[in-house]
PDB file of C-alpha atoms in Angstrom:
ATOM      1  CA  UNK A  11      25.238 -66.214-105.318  1.00  0.00           C
ATOM      2  CA  UNK A  12      21.774 -67.474-106.340  1.00  0.00           C
ATOM      3  CA  UNK A  13      18.879 -65.295-107.422  1.00  0.00           C
ATOM      4  CA  UNK A  14      15.374 -66.432-106.527  1.00  0.00           C
ATOM      5  CA  UNK A  15      12.464 -65.013-108.350  1.00  0.00           C
ATOM      6  CA  UNK A  16       9.272 -65.253-106.195  1.00  0.00           C
ATOM      7  CA  UNK A  17       5.937 -63.511-107.186  1.00  0.00           C
ATOM      8  CA  UNK A  18       7.746 -61.191-109.389  1.00  0.00           C
ATOM      9  CA  UNK A  19      10.571 -60.128-106.922  1.00  0.00           C
ATOM     10  CA  UNK A  20      14.126 -61.177-107.274  1.00  0.00           C
ATOM     11  CA  UNK A  21      16.089 -62.079-104.047  1.00  0.00           C
ATOM     12  CA  UNK A  22      19.894 -62.899-103.923  1.00  0.00           C
ATOM     13  CA  UNK A  23      21.136 -65.595-101.547  1.00  0.00           C
ATOM     14  CA  UNK A  24      24.433 -66.900-100.909  1.00  0.00           C
ATOM     15  CA  UNK A  25      26.445 -69.562 -99.094  1.00  0.00           C
ATOM     16  CA  UNK A  26      24.376 -71.544 -96.381  1.00  0.00           C
ATOM     17  CA  UNK A  27      20.980 -70.809 -97.910  1.00  0.00           C
ATOM     18  CA  UNK A  28      18.964 -73.788 -98.932  1.00  0.00           C
ATOM     19  CA  UNK A  29      15.893 -73.863-101.294  1.00  0.00           C
ATOM     20  CA  UNK A  30      13.568 -76.462-102.797  1.00  0.00           C
ATOM     21  CA  UNK A  31      12.791 -78.321 -99.527  1.00  0.00           C
ATOM     22  CA  UNK A  32       9.239 -77.149 -99.254  1.00  0.00           C
ATOM     23  CA  UNK A  33       8.304 -78.884-102.479  1.00  0.00           C
ATOM     24  CA  UNK A  34      10.292 -81.923-101.522  1.00  0.00           C
ATOM     25  CA  UNK A  35       8.578 -82.315 -98.129  1.00  0.00           C
ATOM     26  CA  UNK A  36       5.101 -81.413 -99.187  1.00  0.00           C
ATOM     27  CA  UNK A  37       5.314 -82.920-102.681  1.00  0.00           C
ATOM     28  CA  UNK A  38       3.926 -79.697-104.255  1.00  0.00           C
ATOM     29  CA  UNK A  39       5.148 -77.753-107.542  1.00  0.00           C
ATOM     30  CA  UNK A  40       7.903 -75.353-107.044  1.00  0.00           C
ATOM     31  CA  UNK A  41       6.865 -71.845-105.873  1.00  0.00           C
ATOM     32  CA  UNK A  42       9.858 -69.911-107.227  1.00  0.00           C
ATOM     33  CA  UNK A  43      12.431 -69.855-110.001  1.00  0.00           C
ATOM     34  CA  UNK A  44      16.095 -70.004-109.142  1.00  0.00           C
ATOM     35  CA  UNK A  45      18.895 -69.019-111.300  1.00  0.00           C
ATOM     36  CA  UNK A  46      22.645 -68.915-110.579  1.00  0.00           C
ATOM     37  CA  UNK A  47      23.639 -65.209-110.201  1.00  0.00           C
ATOM     38  CA  UNK A  48      27.297 -66.092-110.012  1.00  0.00           C
ATOM     39  CA  UNK A  49      29.186 -69.315-110.613  1.00  0.00           C
ATOM     40  CA  UNK A  50      27.755 -71.734-107.867  1.00  0.00           C
ATOM     41  CA  UNK A  51      28.542 -75.029-106.416  1.00  0.00           C
ATOM     42  CA  UNK A  52      25.494 -76.624-104.933  1.00  0.00           C
ATOM     43  CA  UNK A  53      24.670 -79.717-103.005  1.00  0.00           C
ATOM     44  CA  UNK A  54      21.607 -81.564-104.313  1.00  0.00           C
ATOM     45  CA  UNK A  55      19.624 -84.357-102.742  1.00  0.00           C
ATOM     46  CA  UNK A  56      16.891 -86.162-104.530  1.00  0.00           C
ATOM     47  CA  UNK A  57      13.357 -86.816-102.887  1.00  0.00           C
ATOM     48  CA  UNK A  58      13.930 -90.617-102.156  1.00  0.00           C
ATOM     49  CA  UNK A  59      17.270 -89.983-100.367  1.00  0.00           C
ATOM     50  CA  UNK A  60      16.024 -87.031 -98.494  1.00  0.00           C
ATOM     51  CA  UNK A  61      13.028 -88.921 -97.151  1.00  0.00           C
ATOM     52  CA  UNK A  62      15.140 -91.978 -96.252  1.00  0.00           C
ATOM     53  CA  UNK A  63      17.577 -89.735 -94.324  1.00  0.00           C
ATOM     54  CA  UNK A  64      14.844 -87.984 -92.552  1.00  0.00           C
ATOM     55  CA  UNK A  65      13.088 -91.354 -91.596  1.00  0.00           C
ATOM     56  CA  UNK A  66      16.407 -92.703 -90.559  1.00  0.00           C
ATOM     57  CA  UNK A  67      17.123 -89.735 -88.448  1.00  0.00           C
ATOM     58  CA  UNK A  68      13.515 -89.780 -86.947  1.00  0.00           C
ATOM     59  CA  UNK A  69      13.820 -93.539 -86.036  1.00  0.00           C
ATOM     60  CA  UNK A  70      17.256 -93.025 -84.327  1.00  0.00           C
ATOM     61  CA  UNK A  71      15.754 -90.043 -82.371  1.00  0.00           C
ATOM     62  CA  UNK A  72      12.694 -92.043 -81.361  1.00  0.00           C
ATOM     63  CA  UNK A  73      14.865 -94.898 -80.199  1.00  0.00           C
ATOM     64  CA  UNK A  74      16.953 -92.649 -78.078  1.00  0.00           C
ATOM     65  CA  UNK A  75      13.840 -90.848 -76.677  1.00  0.00           C
ATOM     66  CA  UNK A  76      12.085 -94.224 -76.035  1.00  0.00           C
ATOM     67  CA  UNK A  77      15.100 -95.491 -74.020  1.00  0.00           C
ATOM     68  CA  UNK A  78      14.940 -92.439 -71.776  1.00  0.00           C
ATOM     69  CA  UNK A  79      11.108 -92.457 -71.466  1.00  0.00           C
ATOM     70  CA  UNK A  80      11.002 -96.180 -70.437  1.00  0.00           C
ATOM     71  CA  UNK A  81      13.135 -95.333 -67.417  1.00  0.00           C
ATOM     72  CA  UNK A  82      10.696 -92.615 -66.047  1.00  0.00           C
ATOM     73  CA  UNK A  83       8.564 -94.342 -63.315  1.00  0.00           C
ATOM     74  CA  UNK A  84       5.562 -92.132 -64.106  1.00  0.00           C
ATOM     75  CA  UNK A  85       5.571 -93.323 -67.787  1.00  0.00           C
ATOM     76  CA  UNK A  86       6.196 -97.116 -67.211  1.00  0.00           C
ATOM     77  CA  UNK A  87       2.413 -97.873 -67.675  1.00  0.00           C
ATOM     78  CA  UNK A  88       2.606 -96.557 -71.262  1.00  0.00           C
ATOM     79  CA  UNK A  89       3.289 -98.812 -74.170  1.00  0.00           C
ATOM     80  CA  UNK A  90       5.825 -97.802 -76.916  1.00  0.00           C
ATOM     81  CA  UNK A  91       3.145 -96.367 -79.232  1.00  0.00           C
ATOM     82  CA  UNK A  92       2.025 -94.048 -76.476  1.00  0.00           C
ATOM     83  CA  UNK A  93       5.647 -93.085 -75.603  1.00  0.00           C
ATOM     84  CA  UNK A  94       6.215 -92.240 -79.328  1.00  0.00           C
ATOM     85  CA  UNK A  95       3.035 -89.969 -79.469  1.00  0.00           C
ATOM     86  CA  UNK A  96       4.455 -88.361 -76.264  1.00  0.00           C
ATOM     87  CA  UNK A  97       7.805 -87.879 -77.732  1.00  0.00           C
ATOM     88  CA  UNK A  98       6.337 -86.071 -80.649  1.00  0.00           C
ATOM     89  CA  UNK A  99       5.285 -83.389 -78.139  1.00  0.00           C
ATOM     90  CA  UNK A 100       8.600 -82.914 -76.801  1.00  0.00           C
ATOM     91  CA  UNK A 101      10.934 -80.084 -77.661  1.00  0.00           C
ATOM     92  CA  UNK A 102      14.450 -79.472 -76.622  1.00  0.00           C
ATOM     93  CA  UNK A 103      15.471 -76.484 -74.394  1.00  0.00           C
ATOM     94  CA  UNK A 104      19.124 -75.850 -73.511  1.00  0.00           C
ATOM     95  CA  UNK A 105      19.970 -74.464 -70.129  1.00  0.00           C
ATOM     96  CA  UNK A 106      23.396 -73.134 -69.131  1.00  0.00           C
ATOM     97  CA  UNK A 107      25.008 -74.005 -65.940  1.00  0.00           C
ATOM     98  CA  UNK A 108      23.524 -71.972 -63.037  1.00  0.00           C
ATOM     99  CA  UNK A 109      20.428 -70.856 -65.268  1.00  0.00           C
ATOM    100  CA  UNK A 110      17.133 -71.117 -63.482  1.00  0.00           C
ATOM    101  CA  UNK A 111      14.718 -73.728 -65.033  1.00  0.00           C
ATOM    102  CA  UNK A 112      11.864 -73.175 -62.605  1.00  0.00           C
ATOM    103  CA  UNK A 113      11.262 -71.607 -59.181  1.00  0.00           C
ATOM    104  CA  UNK A 114       9.404 -72.749 -56.183  1.00  0.00           C
ATOM    105  CA  UNK A 115       5.877 -71.239 -56.276  1.00  0.00           C
ATOM    106  CA  UNK A 116       5.638 -71.072 -60.212  1.00  0.00           C
ATOM    107  CA  UNK A 117       2.638 -72.385 -61.858  1.00  0.00           C
ATOM    108  CA  UNK A 118       3.207 -75.966 -62.679  1.00  0.00           C
ATOM    109  CA  UNK A 119       2.410 -75.934 -66.371  1.00  0.00           C
ATOM    110  CA  UNK A 120       5.345 -78.122 -67.748  1.00  0.00           C
ATOM    111  CA  UNK A 121       6.948 -81.400 -67.151  1.00  0.00           C
ATOM    112  CA  UNK A 122      10.724 -81.723 -67.616  1.00  0.00           C
ATOM    113  CA  UNK A 123      12.688 -84.850 -68.628  1.00  0.00           C
ATOM    114  CA  UNK A 124      16.485 -84.640 -68.477  1.00  0.00           C
ATOM    115  CA  UNK A 125      17.992 -85.531 -71.840  1.00  0.00           C
ATOM    116  CA  UNK A 126      21.648 -84.896 -70.648  1.00  0.00           C
ATOM    117  CA  UNK A 127      23.347 -83.101 -67.851  1.00  0.00           C
ATOM    118  CA  UNK A 128      22.451 -82.746 -64.292  1.00  0.00           C
ATOM    119  CA  UNK A 129      19.857 -80.563 -62.600  1.00  0.00           C
ATOM    120  CA  UNK A 130      20.151 -79.446 -58.892  1.00  0.00           C
ATOM    121  CA  UNK A 131      16.880 -79.463 -56.998  1.00  0.00           C
ATOM    122  CA  UNK A 132      16.664 -77.521 -53.953  1.00  0.00           C
ATOM    123  CA  UNK A 133      14.186 -75.628 -51.509  1.00  0.00           C
ATOM    124  CA  UNK A 134      12.038 -78.840 -51.528  1.00  0.00           C
ATOM    125  CA  UNK A 135       8.731 -78.795 -49.717  1.00  0.00           C
TER     126      UNK A 135
END
């Protein structure tokens, strides 16, 4: 278990909790003190490795997304920089088989791109 003291209050955390990432990401001083409340085994990653792994992951995601966006006729006129900007606005939403994504007559306030799986479209027109 791990004891975190933040603004005079002590909180206890255990397996699966992470800490320190806020300072690592934003390059700011620590906002809490952490003390082992029991014997602990922790994984630690330094700032350089963390940022390298994030950059590598982001590049891999961007490459995958760009490949998909290049195939969409509506987006063919965009260059890769514009596609990357568009990809930054995307978020993933999972749907289960048979779950409704949208219905005929709904307000058209979203645009969907199939990342994986198949979507059945019916009641067209």
